[in-house]
Structures are given as structure tokens and as C-alpha cells.
C-alpha positions as a printed Julia matrix, in Angstrom:
150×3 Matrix{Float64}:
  55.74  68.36  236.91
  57.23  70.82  234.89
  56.51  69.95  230.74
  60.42  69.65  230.35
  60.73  66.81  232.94
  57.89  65.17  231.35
  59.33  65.51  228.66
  62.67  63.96  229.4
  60.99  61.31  231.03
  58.87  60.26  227.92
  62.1   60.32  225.94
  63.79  58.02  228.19
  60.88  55.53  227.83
  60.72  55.91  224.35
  64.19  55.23  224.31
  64.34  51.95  226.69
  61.78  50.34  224.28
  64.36  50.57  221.39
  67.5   49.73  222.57
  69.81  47.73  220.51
  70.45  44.78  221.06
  73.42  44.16  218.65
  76.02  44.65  220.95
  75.23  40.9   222.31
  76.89  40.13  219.32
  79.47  43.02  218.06
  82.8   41.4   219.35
  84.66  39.48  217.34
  87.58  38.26  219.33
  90.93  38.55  217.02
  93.71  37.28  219.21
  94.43  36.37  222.66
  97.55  36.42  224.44
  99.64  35.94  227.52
 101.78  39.16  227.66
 104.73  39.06  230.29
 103.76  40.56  234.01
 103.46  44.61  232.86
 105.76  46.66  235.6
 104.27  49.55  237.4
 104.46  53.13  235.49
 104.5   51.37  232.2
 102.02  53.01  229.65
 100.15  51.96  226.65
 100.85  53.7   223.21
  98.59  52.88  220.03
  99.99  53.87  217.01
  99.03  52.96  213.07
 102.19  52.48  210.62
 102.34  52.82  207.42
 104.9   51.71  204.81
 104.23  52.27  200.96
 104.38  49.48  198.44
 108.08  47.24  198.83
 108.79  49.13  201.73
 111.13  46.89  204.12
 109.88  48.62  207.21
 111.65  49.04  209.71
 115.42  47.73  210.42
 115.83  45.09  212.8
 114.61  46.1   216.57
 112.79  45.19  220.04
 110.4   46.56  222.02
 111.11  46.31  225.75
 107.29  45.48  226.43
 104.81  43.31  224.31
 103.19  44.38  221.24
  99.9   43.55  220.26
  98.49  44.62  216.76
  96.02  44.51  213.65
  96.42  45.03  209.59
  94.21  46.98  208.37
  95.49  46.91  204.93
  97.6   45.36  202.54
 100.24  42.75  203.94
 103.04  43.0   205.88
 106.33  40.6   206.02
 106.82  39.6   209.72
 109.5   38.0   211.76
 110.45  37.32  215.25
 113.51  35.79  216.56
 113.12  32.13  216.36
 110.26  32.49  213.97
 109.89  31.73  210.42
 109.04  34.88  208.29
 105.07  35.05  207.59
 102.81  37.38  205.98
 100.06  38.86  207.95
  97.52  40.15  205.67
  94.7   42.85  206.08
  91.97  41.48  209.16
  94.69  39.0   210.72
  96.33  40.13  213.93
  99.88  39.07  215.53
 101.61  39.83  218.4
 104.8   39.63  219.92
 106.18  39.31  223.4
 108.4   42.16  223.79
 112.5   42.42  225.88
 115.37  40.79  224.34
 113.41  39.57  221.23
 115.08  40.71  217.83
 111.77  41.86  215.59
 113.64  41.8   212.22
 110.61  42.51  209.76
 107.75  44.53  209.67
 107.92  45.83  206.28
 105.37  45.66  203.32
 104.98  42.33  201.35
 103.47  43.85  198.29
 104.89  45.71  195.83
 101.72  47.13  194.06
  99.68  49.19  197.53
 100.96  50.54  200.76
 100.13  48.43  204.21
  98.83  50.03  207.4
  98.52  48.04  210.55
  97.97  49.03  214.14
 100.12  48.37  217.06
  99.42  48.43  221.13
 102.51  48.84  222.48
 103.55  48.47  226.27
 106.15  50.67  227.27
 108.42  50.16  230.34
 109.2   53.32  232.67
 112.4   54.43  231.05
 112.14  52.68  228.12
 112.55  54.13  224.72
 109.36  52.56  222.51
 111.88  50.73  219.88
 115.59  50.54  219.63
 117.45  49.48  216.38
 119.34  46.55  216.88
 123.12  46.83  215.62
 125.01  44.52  213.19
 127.34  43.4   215.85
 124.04  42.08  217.83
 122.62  40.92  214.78
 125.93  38.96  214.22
 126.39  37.66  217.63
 122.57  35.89  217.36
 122.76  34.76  214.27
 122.06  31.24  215.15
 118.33  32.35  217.05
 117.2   33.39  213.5
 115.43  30.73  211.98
 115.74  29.66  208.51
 114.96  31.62  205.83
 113.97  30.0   202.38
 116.72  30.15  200.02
């Protein structure tokens, strides 16, 4: 046996007797969801945004697949269609389901530091990522918003 096989195979023994074991516990499970049945030739797109402090983010929209994402930091003002507004702060998660569903906030909550938060995004063949919803659609579903505090 050549001395670089031995070697090798002393390194791999060395190495079997100190394997971690931490990875038996390294998940931390954040959210789970039941996304809508994904059509073939959709992809997946990660992306992190990031709005400075009071930013409103961005205007209403949808996505035409779900979207499943993480703060990282600072909080951000979120709404869905038929939801009440809520703040998701840095290490919470949310998600939403994606099609005909208005997204009408997504902007910062603080005034004082910036927010960043992740989003996994499933995009339909075809499909731009986001489209801006228009006032005339915002108008027309007016009643699916819920209420907003005065």
C-alpha cells in the first residue's frame, strides 16, 4: 500500500471518530405551510429585500405563486387581502398563498433602521414574479380588505 493511501485511509478514521453530532439538533422549524398544487415549469426564486427606515415598500401587488419568507432584520408592516395588517419582526416568518390575492404591504414598520427579509417565491411558467395592482382593482375589492384601525 502506497504511504498516500495509507494515509488517506488513517485520515478517514481519524475523521469518523469525530464527527459531529450537532446536526441531530440544528433545525429549527420556522413555518409550515400548505402551498397550492405548483404547475410544471414553475421555478423557485430567493431573493432578500430591503427597504430603509419608513419605507412603505412596495405598492399593492400579487404573486401568481406562493411566497414563503423570513426577516432577518428590523420589522416589516404586512397585509394580505382579508387579513388584518401585522408586523413581522426580525426571526418570525410569514407566508402567503400566491394568484388573485392583493398583497398590499410589505413595507418597513420602523422609522429609526432599515428591514431586510427573505422571500421564496414560486413562479408560474409565464408569469411575471409581481405585478402592481391598479387603483381601479384596488377600488373594485375594496370590501375583501379588512379593517384597518382608525
Amino acid at each position: 500500500m502506497a504511504h498516500d493511501e495509507r494515509t488517506a485511509r488513517a485520515s478517514a478514521e481519524a475523521d469518523r471518530g469525530r464527527r459531529s453530532e450537532a446536526w441531530k439538533n440544528a433545525l429549527t422549524v420556522i413555518q409550515e405551510a400548505r402551498p397550492p398544487v405548483v404547475p410544471e415549469g414553475a421555478h423557485a426564486m430567493t431573493v432578500i429585500v430591503e427597504f430603509p427606515p419608513g419605507d412603505p415598500g412596495t405598492p399593492p401587488h400579487r404573486h401568481f405563486g406562493p411566497a414563503f419568507g423570513y426577516v432577518l432584520e428590523g420589522e416589516m408592516r404586512f397585509e394580505l387581502e382579508g387579513e388584518p395588517e401585522r408586523v413581522i419582526r426580525a426571526g418570525e416568518p410569514f407566508w402567503e398563498p400566491g394568484g388573485d390575492v392583493i398583497h398590499y404591504q410589505d413595507g418597513n414598520a420602523r422609522t429609526d433602521v432599515p428591514v431586510r427579509f427573505l422571500v421564496t417565491m414560486m413562479c408560474l411558467p409565464d408569469k411575471p414574479m409581481l405585478v402592481l395592482v391598479g387603483d381601479e382593482e384596488l377600488a373594485q375589492r375594496g370590501r375583501l380588505r379588512a379593517p384597518r384601525p382608525s
